[in-house]
Coordinates of N, CA, C and O in Angstrom, one line a residue:
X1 N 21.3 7.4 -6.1 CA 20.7 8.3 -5.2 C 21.4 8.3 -3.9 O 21.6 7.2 -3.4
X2 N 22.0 9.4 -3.2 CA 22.6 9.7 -2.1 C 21.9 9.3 -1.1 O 20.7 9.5 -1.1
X3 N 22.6 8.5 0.1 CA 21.6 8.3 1.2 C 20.9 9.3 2.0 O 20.0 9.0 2.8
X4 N 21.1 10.3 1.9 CA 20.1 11.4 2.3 C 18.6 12.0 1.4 O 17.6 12.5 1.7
X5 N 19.1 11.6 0.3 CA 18.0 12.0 -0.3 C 17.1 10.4 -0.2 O 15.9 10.7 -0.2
X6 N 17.3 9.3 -0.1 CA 16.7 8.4 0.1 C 15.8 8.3 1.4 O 14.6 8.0 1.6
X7 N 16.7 8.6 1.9 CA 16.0 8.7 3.9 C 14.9 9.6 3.5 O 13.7 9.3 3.6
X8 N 15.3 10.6 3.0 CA 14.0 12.0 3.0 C 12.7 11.4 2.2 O 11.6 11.6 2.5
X9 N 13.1 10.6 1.2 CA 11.7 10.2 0.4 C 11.1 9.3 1.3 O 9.9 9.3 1.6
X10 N 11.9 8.4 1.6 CA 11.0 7.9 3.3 C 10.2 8.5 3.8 O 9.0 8.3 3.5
X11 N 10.8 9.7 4.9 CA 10.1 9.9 5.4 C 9.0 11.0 4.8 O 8.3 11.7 5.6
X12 N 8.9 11.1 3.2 CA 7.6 11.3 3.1 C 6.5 10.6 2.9 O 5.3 10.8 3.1
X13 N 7.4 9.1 2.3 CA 6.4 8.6 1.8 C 5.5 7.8 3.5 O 4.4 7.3 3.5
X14 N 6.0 8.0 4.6 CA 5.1 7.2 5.9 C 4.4 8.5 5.8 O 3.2 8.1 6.0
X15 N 4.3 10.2 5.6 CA 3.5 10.9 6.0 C 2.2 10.7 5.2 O 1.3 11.6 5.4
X16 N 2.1 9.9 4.4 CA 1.0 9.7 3.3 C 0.0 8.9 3.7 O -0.9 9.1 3.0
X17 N -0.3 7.9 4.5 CA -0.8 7.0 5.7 C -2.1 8.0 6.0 O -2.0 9.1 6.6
X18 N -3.3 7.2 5.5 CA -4.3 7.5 5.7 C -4.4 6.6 6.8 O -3.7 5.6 6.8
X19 N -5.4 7.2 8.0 CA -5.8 6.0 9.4 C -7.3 5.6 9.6 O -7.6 6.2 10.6
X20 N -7.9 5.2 9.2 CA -9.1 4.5 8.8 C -9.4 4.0 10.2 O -8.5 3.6 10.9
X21 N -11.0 4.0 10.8 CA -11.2 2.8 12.0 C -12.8 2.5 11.3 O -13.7 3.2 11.0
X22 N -12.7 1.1 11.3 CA -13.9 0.9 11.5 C -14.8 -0.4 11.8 O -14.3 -1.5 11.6
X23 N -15.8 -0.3 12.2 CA -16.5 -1.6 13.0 C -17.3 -2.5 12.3 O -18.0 -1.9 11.5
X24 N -17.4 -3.8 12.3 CA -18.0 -4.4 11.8 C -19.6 -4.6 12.1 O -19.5 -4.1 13.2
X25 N -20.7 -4.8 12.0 CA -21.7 -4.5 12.4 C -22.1 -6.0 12.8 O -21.5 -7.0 12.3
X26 N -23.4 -6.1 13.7 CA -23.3 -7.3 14.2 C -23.9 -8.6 13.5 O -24.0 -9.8 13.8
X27 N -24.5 -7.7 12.0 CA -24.5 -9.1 11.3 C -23.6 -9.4 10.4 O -24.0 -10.2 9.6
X28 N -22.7 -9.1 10.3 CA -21.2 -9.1 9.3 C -20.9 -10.9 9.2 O -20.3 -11.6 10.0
X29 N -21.3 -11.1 8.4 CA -20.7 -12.8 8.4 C -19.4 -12.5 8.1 O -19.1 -11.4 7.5
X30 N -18.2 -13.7 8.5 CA -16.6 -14.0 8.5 C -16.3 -13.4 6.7 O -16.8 -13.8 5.7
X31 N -15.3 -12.3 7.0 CA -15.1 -12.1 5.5 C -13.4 -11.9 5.2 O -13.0 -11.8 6.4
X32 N -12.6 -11.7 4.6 CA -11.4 -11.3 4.4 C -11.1 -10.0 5.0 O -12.0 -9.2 5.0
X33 N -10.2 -9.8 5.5 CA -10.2 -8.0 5.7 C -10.0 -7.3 4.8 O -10.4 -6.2 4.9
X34 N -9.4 -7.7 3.8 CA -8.8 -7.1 2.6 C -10.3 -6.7 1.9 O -10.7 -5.6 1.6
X35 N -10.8 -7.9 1.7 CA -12.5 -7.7 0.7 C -13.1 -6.4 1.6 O -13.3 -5.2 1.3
X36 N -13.3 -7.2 3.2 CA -14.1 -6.1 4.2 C -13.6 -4.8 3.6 O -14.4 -4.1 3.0
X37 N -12.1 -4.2 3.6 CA -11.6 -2.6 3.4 C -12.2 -2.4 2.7 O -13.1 -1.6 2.9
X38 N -12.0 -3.1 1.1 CA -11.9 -2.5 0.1 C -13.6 -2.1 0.0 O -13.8 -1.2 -0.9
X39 N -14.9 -2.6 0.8 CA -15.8 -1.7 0.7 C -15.7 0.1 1.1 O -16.0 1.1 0.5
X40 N -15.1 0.1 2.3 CA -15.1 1.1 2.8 C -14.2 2.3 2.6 O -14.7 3.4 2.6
X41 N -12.8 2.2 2.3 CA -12.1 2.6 2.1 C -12.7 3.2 0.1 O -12.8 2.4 -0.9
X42 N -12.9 4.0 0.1 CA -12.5 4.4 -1.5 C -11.2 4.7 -2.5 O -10.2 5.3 -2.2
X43 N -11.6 4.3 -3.5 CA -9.9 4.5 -4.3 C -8.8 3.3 -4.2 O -7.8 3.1 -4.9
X44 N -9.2 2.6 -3.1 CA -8.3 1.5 -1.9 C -8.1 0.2 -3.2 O -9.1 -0.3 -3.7
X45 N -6.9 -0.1 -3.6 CA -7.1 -1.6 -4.5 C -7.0 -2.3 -3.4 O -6.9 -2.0 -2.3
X46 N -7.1 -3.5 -4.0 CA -7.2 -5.1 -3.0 C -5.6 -5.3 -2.5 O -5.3 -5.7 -1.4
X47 N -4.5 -4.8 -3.8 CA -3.1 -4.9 -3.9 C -2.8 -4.2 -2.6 O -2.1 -4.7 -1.7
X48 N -3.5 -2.6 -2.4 CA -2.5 -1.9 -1.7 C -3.3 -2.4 -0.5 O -2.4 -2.8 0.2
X49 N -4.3 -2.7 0.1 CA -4.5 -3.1 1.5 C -3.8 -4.5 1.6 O -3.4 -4.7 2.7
X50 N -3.6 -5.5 0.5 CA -2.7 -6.5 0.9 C -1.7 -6.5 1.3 O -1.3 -7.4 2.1
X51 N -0.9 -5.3 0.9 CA 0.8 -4.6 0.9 C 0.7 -3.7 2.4 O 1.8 -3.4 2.9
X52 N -0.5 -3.3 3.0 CA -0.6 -2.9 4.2 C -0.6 -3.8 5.3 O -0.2 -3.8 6.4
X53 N -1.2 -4.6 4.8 CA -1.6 -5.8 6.1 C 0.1 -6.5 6.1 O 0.5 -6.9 7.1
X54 N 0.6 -6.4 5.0 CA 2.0 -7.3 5.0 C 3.3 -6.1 5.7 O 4.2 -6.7 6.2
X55 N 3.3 -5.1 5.7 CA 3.7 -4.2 6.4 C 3.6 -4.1 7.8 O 4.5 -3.7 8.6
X56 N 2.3 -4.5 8.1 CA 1.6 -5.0 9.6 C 0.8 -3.5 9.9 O 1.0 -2.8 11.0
X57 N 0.1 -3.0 8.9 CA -0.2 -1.5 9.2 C -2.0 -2.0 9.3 O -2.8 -1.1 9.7
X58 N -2.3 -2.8 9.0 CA -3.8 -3.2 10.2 C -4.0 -3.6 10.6 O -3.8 -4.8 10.3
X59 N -4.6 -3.3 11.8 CA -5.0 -4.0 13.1 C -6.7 -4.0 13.4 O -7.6 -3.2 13.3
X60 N -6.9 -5.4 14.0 CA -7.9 -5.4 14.6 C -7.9 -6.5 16.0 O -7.5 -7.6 16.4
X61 N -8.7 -5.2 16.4 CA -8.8 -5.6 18.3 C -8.1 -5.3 18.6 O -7.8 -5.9 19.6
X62 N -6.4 -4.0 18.1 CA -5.7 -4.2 18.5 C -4.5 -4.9 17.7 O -3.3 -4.3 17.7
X63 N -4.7 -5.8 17.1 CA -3.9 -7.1 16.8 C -3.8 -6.7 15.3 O -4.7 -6.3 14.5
X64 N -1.9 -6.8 15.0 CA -1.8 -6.7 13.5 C -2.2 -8.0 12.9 O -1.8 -9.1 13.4
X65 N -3.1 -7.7 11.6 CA -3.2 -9.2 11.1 C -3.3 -9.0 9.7 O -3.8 -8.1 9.0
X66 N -2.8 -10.1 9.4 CA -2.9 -10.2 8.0 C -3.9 -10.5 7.0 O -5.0 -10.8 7.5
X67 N -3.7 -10.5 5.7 CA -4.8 -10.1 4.6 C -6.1 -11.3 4.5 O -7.2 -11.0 4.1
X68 N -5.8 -12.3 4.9 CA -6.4 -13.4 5.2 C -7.2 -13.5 6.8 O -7.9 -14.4 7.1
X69 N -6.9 -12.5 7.6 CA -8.0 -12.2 8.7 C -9.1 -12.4 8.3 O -9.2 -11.8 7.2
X70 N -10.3 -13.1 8.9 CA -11.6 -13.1 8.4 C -12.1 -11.9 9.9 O -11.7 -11.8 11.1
X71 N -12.7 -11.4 9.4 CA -13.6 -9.9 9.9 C -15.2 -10.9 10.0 O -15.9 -11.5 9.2
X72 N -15.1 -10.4 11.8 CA -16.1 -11.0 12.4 C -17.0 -9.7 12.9 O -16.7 -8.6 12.7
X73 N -18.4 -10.4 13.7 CA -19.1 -9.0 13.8 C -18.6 -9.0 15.0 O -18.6 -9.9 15.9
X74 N -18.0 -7.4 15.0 CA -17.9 -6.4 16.3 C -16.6 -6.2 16.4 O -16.2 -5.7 17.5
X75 N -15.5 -6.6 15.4 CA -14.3 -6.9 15.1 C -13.9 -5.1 14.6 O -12.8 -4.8 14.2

């Protein structure tokens, strides 16, 4: 594959990046983030939000974290 045609599938594959926000509610006991997504998000495996957090493409408070973040209430 020519490096131009490589770059191009790049950059389609970042335009595919669904952006999700959402809050934990204030009785949310400590949970995975990965478990927390996979409620909300539909279609979502456990795999691909793992491979996002490892990317550094979620954040909470701000803060990229990984798959093992426990999701607190108000987080």
């Amino acid at each position: 594959m020519k490096e131009e045609e490589q770059n191009e599938i790049e950059q389609q594959d970042e335009t595919l990046y669904e952006h999700h926000k959402f809050e934990a509610g204030p009785g949310q006991k400590p949970l995975r983030v990965d478990k927390f997504l996979m409620n909300f998000i539909e279609h979502a495996t456990r795999t691909k939000i793992q491979k996002a957090a490892t990317e550094g493409n979620i954040k909470v408070n701000s803060n990229v974290v990984k798959s093992n973040y426990k999701v607190k209430a108000g987080d």
